[in-house]
PDB file of C-alpha atoms in Angstrom:
ATOM      1  CA  MET A 227     142.196 205.397  25.579  1.00  0.00           C
ATOM      2  CA  GLU A 228     143.751 203.614  22.614  1.00  0.00           C
ATOM      3  CA  ALA A 229     142.091 200.534  21.196  1.00  0.00           C
ATOM      4  CA  ASN A 230     144.183 197.388  21.128  1.00  0.00           C
ATOM      5  CA  ALA A 231     142.171 194.707  19.371  1.00  0.00           C
ATOM      6  CA  ILE A 232     143.791 191.681  20.958  1.00  0.00           C
ATOM      7  CA  ASN A 233     140.866 189.461  21.773  1.00  0.00           C
ATOM      8  CA  GLU A 234     141.791 186.051  20.409  1.00  0.00           C
ATOM      9  CA  PRO A 235     142.671 183.398  22.973  1.00  0.00           C
ATOM     10  CA  THR A 236     146.423 182.837  23.046  1.00  0.00           C
ATOM     11  CA  ARG A 237     146.877 180.314  25.842  1.00  0.00           C
ATOM     12  CA  LYS A 238     144.823 177.154  26.458  1.00  0.00           C
ATOM     13  CA  ASN A 239     141.867 178.460  24.516  1.00  0.00           C
ATOM     14  CA  ARG A 240     140.317 177.922  21.120  1.00  0.00           C
ATOM     15  CA  VAL A 241     136.922 179.563  20.985  1.00  0.00           C
ATOM     16  CA  ASN A 242     134.226 177.860  18.895  1.00  0.00           C
ATOM     17  CA  HIS A 243     132.725 179.846  16.002  1.00  0.00           C
ATOM     18  CA  GLU A 244     129.169 178.752  16.890  1.00  0.00           C
ATOM     19  CA  LEU A 245     127.154 180.330  19.692  1.00  0.00           C
ATOM     20  CA  TYR A 246     129.546 180.860  22.584  1.00  0.00           C
ATOM     21  CA  VAL A 247     128.232 179.288  25.796  1.00  0.00           C
ATOM     22  CA  LYS A 248     130.082 179.953  29.047  1.00  0.00           C
ATOM     23  CA  ILE A 249     129.272 178.206  32.313  1.00  0.00           C
ATOM     24  CA  CYS A 250     130.680 180.331  35.111  1.00  0.00           C
ATOM     25  CA  GLY A 251     131.333 179.901  38.818  1.00  0.00           C
ATOM     26  CA  LEU A 252     132.442 176.268  38.622  1.00  0.00           C
ATOM     27  CA  ARG A 253     134.215 174.723  41.602  1.00  0.00           C
ATOM     28  CA  THR A 254     134.179 170.933  41.265  1.00  0.00           C
ATOM     29  CA  PRO A 255     135.552 168.305  38.865  1.00  0.00           C
ATOM     30  CA  GLU A 256     132.033 166.940  38.331  1.00  0.00           C
ATOM     31  CA  THR A 257     130.527 170.216  37.164  1.00  0.00           C
ATOM     32  CA  VAL A 258     133.511 171.087  34.973  1.00  0.00           C
ATOM     33  CA  ALA A 259     133.276 167.651  33.349  1.00  0.00           C
ATOM     34  CA  ALA A 260     129.517 168.060  32.851  1.00  0.00           C
ATOM     35  CA  ALA A 261     129.934 171.451  31.187  1.00  0.00           C
ATOM     36  CA  VAL A 262     132.629 170.155  28.858  1.00  0.00           C
ATOM     37  CA  ALA A 263     130.676 166.994  27.974  1.00  0.00           C
ATOM     38  CA  ALA A 264     127.523 169.006  27.249  1.00  0.00           C
ATOM     39  CA  GLY A 265     129.352 171.227  24.777  1.00  0.00           C
ATOM     40  CA  ALA A 266     130.277 174.404  26.673  1.00  0.00           C
ATOM     41  CA  SER A 267     132.548 176.805  24.798  1.00  0.00           C
ATOM     42  CA  ALA A 268     134.055 178.077  28.037  1.00  0.00           C
ATOM     43  CA  VAL A 269     134.207 177.346  31.747  1.00  0.00           C
ATOM     44  CA  GLY A 270     134.635 180.145  34.267  1.00  0.00           C
ATOM     45  CA  PHE A 271     136.187 180.331  37.718  1.00  0.00           C
ATOM     46  CA  VAL A 272     135.569 183.210  40.115  1.00  0.00           C
ATOM     47  CA  PHE A 273     138.492 184.854  41.890  1.00  0.00           C
ATOM     48  CA  ALA A 274     136.627 188.002  42.921  1.00  0.00           C
ATOM     49  CA  PRO A 275     136.524 188.254  46.731  1.00  0.00           C
ATOM     50  CA  GLY A 276     133.217 188.013  48.560  1.00  0.00           C
ATOM     51  CA  SER A 277     131.435 185.701  46.134  1.00  0.00           C
ATOM     52  CA  PRO A 278     130.008 182.335  47.238  1.00  0.00           C
ATOM     53  CA  ARG A 279     131.654 180.956  44.091  1.00  0.00           C
ATOM     54  CA  THR A 280     135.212 182.170  44.820  1.00  0.00           C
ATOM     55  CA  VAL A 281     137.876 179.488  44.415  1.00  0.00           C
ATOM     56  CA  GLU A 282     141.578 179.169  45.117  1.00  0.00           C
ATOM     57  CA  PRO A 283     143.979 179.196  42.143  1.00  0.00           C
ATOM     58  CA  GLU A 284     145.535 175.872  43.134  1.00  0.00           C
ATOM     59  CA  LEU A 285     142.144 174.166  42.887  1.00  0.00           C
ATOM     60  CA  VAL A 286     141.449 175.811  39.555  1.00  0.00           C
ATOM     61  CA  ARG A 287     144.768 174.565  38.172  1.00  0.00           C
ATOM     62  CA  THR A 288     143.640 170.985  38.837  1.00  0.00           C
ATOM     63  CA  LEU A 289     140.276 171.693  37.192  1.00  0.00           C
ATOM     64  CA  VAL A 290     141.849 173.372  34.154  1.00  0.00           C
ATOM     65  CA  ALA A 291     144.004 170.275  33.662  1.00  0.00           C
ATOM     66  CA  GLN A 292     140.872 168.276  32.787  1.00  0.00           C
ATOM     67  CA  VAL A 293     139.604 170.810  30.224  1.00  0.00           C
ATOM     68  CA  PRO A 294     140.341 170.071  26.534  1.00  0.00           C
ATOM     69  CA  GLU A 295     142.082 172.720  24.450  1.00  0.00           C
ATOM     70  CA  HIS A 296     138.989 173.662  22.461  1.00  0.00           C
ATOM     71  CA  VAL A 297     137.215 174.849  25.626  1.00  0.00           C
ATOM     72  CA  GLU A 298     138.168 178.297  26.919  1.00  0.00           C
ATOM     73  CA  THR A 299     139.193 178.632  30.574  1.00  0.00           C
ATOM     74  CA  VAL A 300     138.252 181.967  32.136  1.00  0.00           C
ATOM     75  CA  GLY A 301     139.220 183.574  35.435  1.00  0.00           C
ATOM     76  CA  VAL A 302     136.755 186.205  36.666  1.00  0.00           C
ATOM     77  CA  PHE A 303     138.021 189.193  38.660  1.00  0.00           C
ATOM     78  CA  ARG A 304     136.411 192.352  39.999  1.00  0.00           C
ATOM     79  CA  ASN A 305     138.233 195.579  40.929  1.00  0.00           C
ATOM     80  CA  GLN A 306     141.474 193.836  41.902  1.00  0.00           C
ATOM     81  CA  PRO A 307     144.953 195.275  41.231  1.00  0.00           C
ATOM     82  CA  VAL A 308     146.051 194.166  37.784  1.00  0.00           C
ATOM     83  CA  GLN A 309     149.290 192.608  39.041  1.00  0.00           C
ATOM     84  CA  ASP A 310     147.285 190.522  41.514  1.00  0.00           C
ATOM     85  CA  VAL A 311     145.010 189.479  38.645  1.00  0.00           C
ATOM     86  CA  ILE A 312     147.987 188.433  36.536  1.00  0.00           C
ATOM     87  CA  ASP A 313     149.585 186.505  39.411  1.00  0.00           C
ATOM     88  CA  LEU A 314     146.366 184.644  40.269  1.00  0.00           C
ATOM     89  CA  ALA A 315     145.600 183.866  36.627  1.00  0.00           C
ATOM     90  CA  LEU A 316     149.094 182.472  36.088  1.00  0.00           C
ATOM     91  CA  ARG A 317     148.869 180.351  39.234  1.00  0.00           C
ATOM     92  CA  ALA A 318     145.472 179.021  38.148  1.00  0.00           C
ATOM     93  CA  GLY A 319     146.540 178.288  34.574  1.00  0.00           C
ATOM     94  CA  VAL A 320     143.531 179.966  32.930  1.00  0.00           C
ATOM     95  CA  GLY A 321     143.891 181.332  29.412  1.00  0.00           C
ATOM     96  CA  THR A 322     141.419 184.219  29.603  1.00  0.00           C
ATOM     97  CA  VAL A 323     140.817 186.935  32.173  1.00  0.00           C
ATOM     98  CA  GLN A 324     137.367 188.470  32.593  1.00  0.00           C
ATOM     99  CA  LEU A 325     137.271 191.861  34.298  1.00  0.00           C
ATOM    100  CA  HIS A 326     133.910 192.489  35.913  1.00  0.00           C
ATOM    101  CA  GLY A 327     134.306 195.816  37.698  1.00  0.00           C
ATOM    102  CA  ASP A 328     135.460 199.366  36.946  1.00  0.00           C
ATOM    103  CA  GLU A 329     138.852 198.439  35.534  1.00  0.00           C
ATOM    104  CA  PRO A 330     140.499 200.820  33.022  1.00  0.00           C
ATOM    105  CA  TYR A 331     141.473 199.843  29.506  1.00  0.00           C
ATOM    106  CA  ALA A 332     145.125 199.901  30.601  1.00  0.00           C
ATOM    107  CA  ASP A 333     144.453 196.769  32.658  1.00  0.00           C
ATOM    108  CA  LEU A 334     143.404 194.907  29.506  1.00  0.00           C
ATOM    109  CA  GLU A 335     146.569 196.061  27.771  1.00  0.00           C
ATOM    110  CA  ALA A 336     148.642 194.730  30.687  1.00  0.00           C
ATOM    111  CA  LEU A 337     146.855 191.389  30.441  1.00  0.00           C
ATOM    112  CA  HIS A 338     147.360 191.221  26.673  1.00  0.00           C
ATOM    113  CA  ALA A 339     151.069 191.848  27.224  1.00  0.00           C
ATOM    114  CA  GLN A 340     151.134 188.739  29.415  1.00  0.00           C
ATOM    115  CA  GLY A 341     149.487 186.649  26.683  1.00  0.00           C
ATOM    116  CA  PHE A 342     145.979 186.477  28.141  1.00  0.00           C
ATOM    117  CA  ALA A 343     142.814 186.796  26.134  1.00  0.00           C
ATOM    118  CA  THR A 344     140.240 189.038  27.768  1.00  0.00           C
ATOM    119  CA  LEU A 345     136.554 189.628  28.368  1.00  0.00           C
ATOM    120  CA  ARG A 346     135.349 192.953  29.721  1.00  0.00           C
ATOM    121  CA  ALA A 347     132.020 192.797  31.536  1.00  0.00           C
ATOM    122  CA  PHE A 348     129.703 195.759  32.009  1.00  0.00           C
ATOM    123  CA  SER A 349     126.461 196.084  33.860  1.00  0.00           C
ATOM    124  CA  ILE A 350     123.836 197.313  31.455  1.00  0.00           C
ATOM    125  CA  ASP A 351     123.833 200.653  33.314  1.00  0.00           C
ATOM    126  CA  GLY A 352     127.605 200.893  33.035  1.00  0.00           C
ATOM    127  CA  TYR A 353     127.437 200.172  29.333  1.00  0.00           C
ATOM    128  CA  ARG A 354     124.750 202.803  28.798  1.00  0.00           C
ATOM    129  CA  ALA A 355     126.918 205.359  30.618  1.00  0.00           C
ATOM    130  CA  LEU A 356     129.868 204.956  28.223  1.00  0.00           C
ATOM    131  CA  ASP A 357     130.408 207.806  25.822  1.00  0.00           C
ATOM    132  CA  GLU A 358     130.842 207.109  22.114  1.00  0.00           C
ATOM    133  CA  ALA A 359     134.641 207.051  22.210  1.00  0.00           C
ATOM    134  CA  GLU A 360     134.755 204.730  25.223  1.00  0.00           C
ATOM    135  CA  ARG A 361     132.196 202.388  23.723  1.00  0.00           C
ATOM    136  CA  SER A 362     134.052 202.252  20.417  1.00  0.00           C
ATOM    137  CA  CYS A 363     137.283 201.421  22.219  1.00  0.00           C
ATOM    138  CA  TRP A 364     135.899 198.643  24.412  1.00  0.00           C
ATOM    139  CA  GLU A 365     134.000 197.113  21.500  1.00  0.00           C
ATOM    140  CA  THR A 366     137.245 196.338  19.654  1.00  0.00           C
ATOM    141  CA  GLY A 367     137.416 193.368  22.044  1.00  0.00           C
ATOM    142  CA  ARG A 368     134.842 190.999  23.487  1.00  0.00           C
ATOM    143  CA  ILE A 369     132.403 192.506  25.948  1.00  0.00           C
ATOM    144  CA  LEU A 370     129.819 190.930  28.245  1.00  0.00           C
ATOM    145  CA  LEU A 371     126.607 192.703  29.206  1.00  0.00           C
ATOM    146  CA  ASP A 372     125.204 191.776  32.603  1.00  0.00           C
ATOM    147  CA  ALA A 373     122.538 192.840  35.032  1.00  0.00           C
ATOM    148  CA  VAL A 374     123.307 195.587  37.546  1.00  0.00           C
ATOM    149  CA  GLU A 375     124.059 192.987  40.237  1.00  0.00           C
ATOM    150  CA  PRO A 376     126.105 190.221  38.609  1.00  0.00           C
ATOM    151  CA  GLY A 377     125.499 186.656  39.746  1.00  0.00           C
ATOM    152  CA  ALA A 378     122.140 187.463  41.337  1.00  0.00           C
ATOM    153  CA  GLY A 379     120.019 185.716  38.717  1.00  0.00           C
ATOM    154  CA  VAL A 380     118.185 188.887  37.679  1.00  0.00           C
ATOM    155  CA  THR A 381     117.452 189.787  34.055  1.00  0.00           C
ATOM    156  CA  PHE A 382     117.567 193.323  32.678  1.00  0.00           C
ATOM    157  CA  ASP A 383     115.590 195.249  30.089  1.00  0.00           C
ATOM    158  CA  ALA A 384     117.504 194.675  26.861  1.00  0.00           C
ATOM    159  CA  THR A 385     114.921 196.172  24.499  1.00  0.00           C
ATOM    160  CA  GLU A 386     117.304 198.742  23.052  1.00  0.00           C
ATOM    161  CA  LEU A 387     119.811 196.041  22.131  1.00  0.00           C
ATOM    162  CA  VAL A 388     117.411 194.656  19.518  1.00  0.00           C
ATOM    163  CA  ALA A 389     117.636 197.823  17.436  1.00  0.00           C
ATOM    164  CA  ALA A 390     121.127 198.932  18.484  1.00  0.00           C
ATOM    165  CA  PRO A 391     123.302 196.028  19.602  1.00  0.00           C
ATOM    166  CA  PRO A 392     126.954 196.553  20.511  1.00  0.00           C
ATOM    167  CA  ALA A 393     129.157 196.945  17.454  1.00  0.00           C
ATOM    168  CA  GLY A 394     131.602 194.185  18.315  1.00  0.00           C
ATOM    169  CA  THR A 395     131.473 190.689  19.736  1.00  0.00           C
ATOM    170  CA  TRP A 396     129.171 190.711  22.746  1.00  0.00           C
ATOM    171  CA  ILE A 397     127.961 188.108  25.215  1.00  0.00           C
ATOM    172  CA  LEU A 398     124.668 188.196  27.101  1.00  0.00           C
ATOM    173  CA  ALA A 399     124.487 187.460  30.839  1.00  0.00           C
ATOM    174  CA  GLY A 400     122.169 188.259  33.717  1.00  0.00           C
ATOM    175  CA  GLY A 401     119.298 186.054  34.808  1.00  0.00           C
ATOM    176  CA  LEU A 402     119.675 183.461  32.067  1.00  0.00           C
ATOM    177  CA  ASN A 403     118.399 179.945  32.717  1.00  0.00           C
ATOM    178  CA  PRO A 404     117.325 176.868  30.720  1.00  0.00           C
ATOM    179  CA  GLY A 405     113.804 178.248  30.376  1.00  0.00           C
ATOM    180  CA  ASN A 406     114.596 181.658  28.873  1.00  0.00           C
ATOM    181  CA  VAL A 407     117.943 181.400  27.086  1.00  0.00           C
ATOM    182  CA  ALA A 408     116.613 180.184  23.719  1.00  0.00           C
ATOM    183  CA  HIS A 409     114.092 183.025  23.485  1.00  0.00           C
ATOM    184  CA  LEU A 410     116.621 185.685  24.480  1.00  0.00           C
ATOM    185  CA  VAL A 411     119.249 184.440  22.048  1.00  0.00           C
ATOM    186  CA  GLY A 412     116.688 184.319  19.258  1.00  0.00           C
ATOM    187  CA  THR A 413     115.539 187.861  20.042  1.00  0.00           C
ATOM    188  CA  LEU A 414     118.811 189.645  20.824  1.00  0.00           C
ATOM    189  CA  ARG A 415     121.245 187.634  18.680  1.00  0.00           C
ATOM    190  CA  PRO A 416     124.330 187.928  20.908  1.00  0.00           C
ATOM    191  CA  ALA A 417     127.522 186.114  19.954  1.00  0.00           C
ATOM    192  CA  GLY A 418     127.267 184.146  23.162  1.00  0.00           C
ATOM    193  CA  VAL A 419     125.707 183.644  26.569  1.00  0.00           C
ATOM    194  CA  ASP A 420     127.110 183.365  30.088  1.00  0.00           C
ATOM    195  CA  VAL A 421     125.320 181.720  33.019  1.00  0.00           C
ATOM    196  CA  SER A 422     126.066 181.130  36.685  1.00  0.00           C
ATOM    197  CA  SER A 423     123.132 181.296  39.101  1.00  0.00           C
ATOM    198  CA  GLY A 424     120.741 179.985  36.438  1.00  0.00           C
ATOM    199  CA  VAL A 425     122.352 176.534  36.635  1.00  0.00           C
ATOM    200  CA  GLU A 426     122.477 176.297  40.439  1.00  0.00           C
ATOM    201  CA  SER A 427     120.378 174.245  42.831  1.00  0.00           C
ATOM    202  CA  SER A 428     121.259 176.729  45.589  1.00  0.00           C
ATOM    203  CA  ARG A 429     123.419 179.842  45.643  1.00  0.00           C
ATOM    204  CA  GLY A 430     126.960 178.839  44.695  1.00  0.00           C
ATOM    205  CA  THR A 431     126.130 175.157  44.089  1.00  0.00           C
ATOM    206  CA  LYS A 432     126.018 174.093  40.452  1.00  0.00           C
ATOM    207  CA  ASP A 433     123.567 171.431  39.265  1.00  0.00           C
ATOM    208  CA  VAL A 434     124.752 169.027  36.559  1.00  0.00           C
ATOM    209  CA  ASP A 435     121.247 168.546  35.119  1.00  0.00           C
ATOM    210  CA  LEU A 436     120.709 172.312  34.856  1.00  0.00           C
ATOM    211  CA  ILE A 437     124.087 172.778  33.164  1.00  0.00           C
ATOM    212  CA  GLU A 438     123.175 170.174  30.557  1.00  0.00           C
ATOM    213  CA  ALA A 439     119.687 171.638  30.065  1.00  0.00           C
ATOM    214  CA  PHE A 440     121.035 175.179  29.678  1.00  0.00           C
ATOM    215  CA  ILE A 441     123.586 174.240  27.035  1.00  0.00           C
ATOM    216  CA  ALA A 442     121.022 172.198  25.111  1.00  0.00           C
ATOM    217  CA  ALA A 443     118.529 175.081  25.186  1.00  0.00           C
ATOM    218  CA  ALA A 444     121.149 177.628  24.103  1.00  0.00           C
ATOM    219  CA  ARG A 445     122.240 175.434  21.211  1.00  0.00           C
ATOM    220  CA  SER A 446     118.613 174.852  20.178  1.00  0.00           C
ATOM    221  CA  SER A 447     118.207 178.606  19.710  1.00  0.00           C
ATOM    222  CA  CYS A 448     120.757 178.468  16.896  1.00  0.00           C
ATOM    223  CA  ALA A 449     119.096 175.486  15.259  1.00  0.00           C
ATOM    224  CA  THR A 450     115.726 177.243  15.151  1.00  0.00           C
ATOM    225  CA  SER A 451     116.893 180.749  14.234  1.00  0.00           C
ATOM    226  CA  PRO A 452     116.621 181.750  10.543  1.00  0.00           C
TER     227      PRO A 452
END
């Protein structure tokens, strides 16, 4: 596995240098607009089959059209053939692809060759199972650490990350919500946070007020941290 440190957005993406806040699983113009207006760094759209948040690429293309260039647009995939991922991402017009399954590093290289920025998500158990060489390779790019069951709104024990955080740019996910995000950011000091179920009124249905509250709470963690 050879590291290829291509992790800067190259399409319709310019990632902010402050705390990165991604609102994922969006499906409507209203919630995309709310996330952008509240100061999200990125908006995410799920293409993984079987999720209550899965959307069609043609819909996402219309949503991406309303997103300003400074906000990253992310397509989320899980254990799908890399050519299918590329085709769907191109049809949707997203600038970044997030792989959230057991994909090999070669898939990231294929995506980089197409001009996509990438995020590689791991469950905390999957991350712990990486050997030193694998971890070093993946950490040349951006990684996301999630609970064992992504999108379920469940937190995980991140105690070890306080003393030994990932070496590269890492994003915290898994059970985040407006009530706990400030504390977790202040404790774990990730480069960013990613939320989906924590800003929903019911499974798969985003709530504008919760989106605004989450972003405000995440940003407040930076203002109060030393």
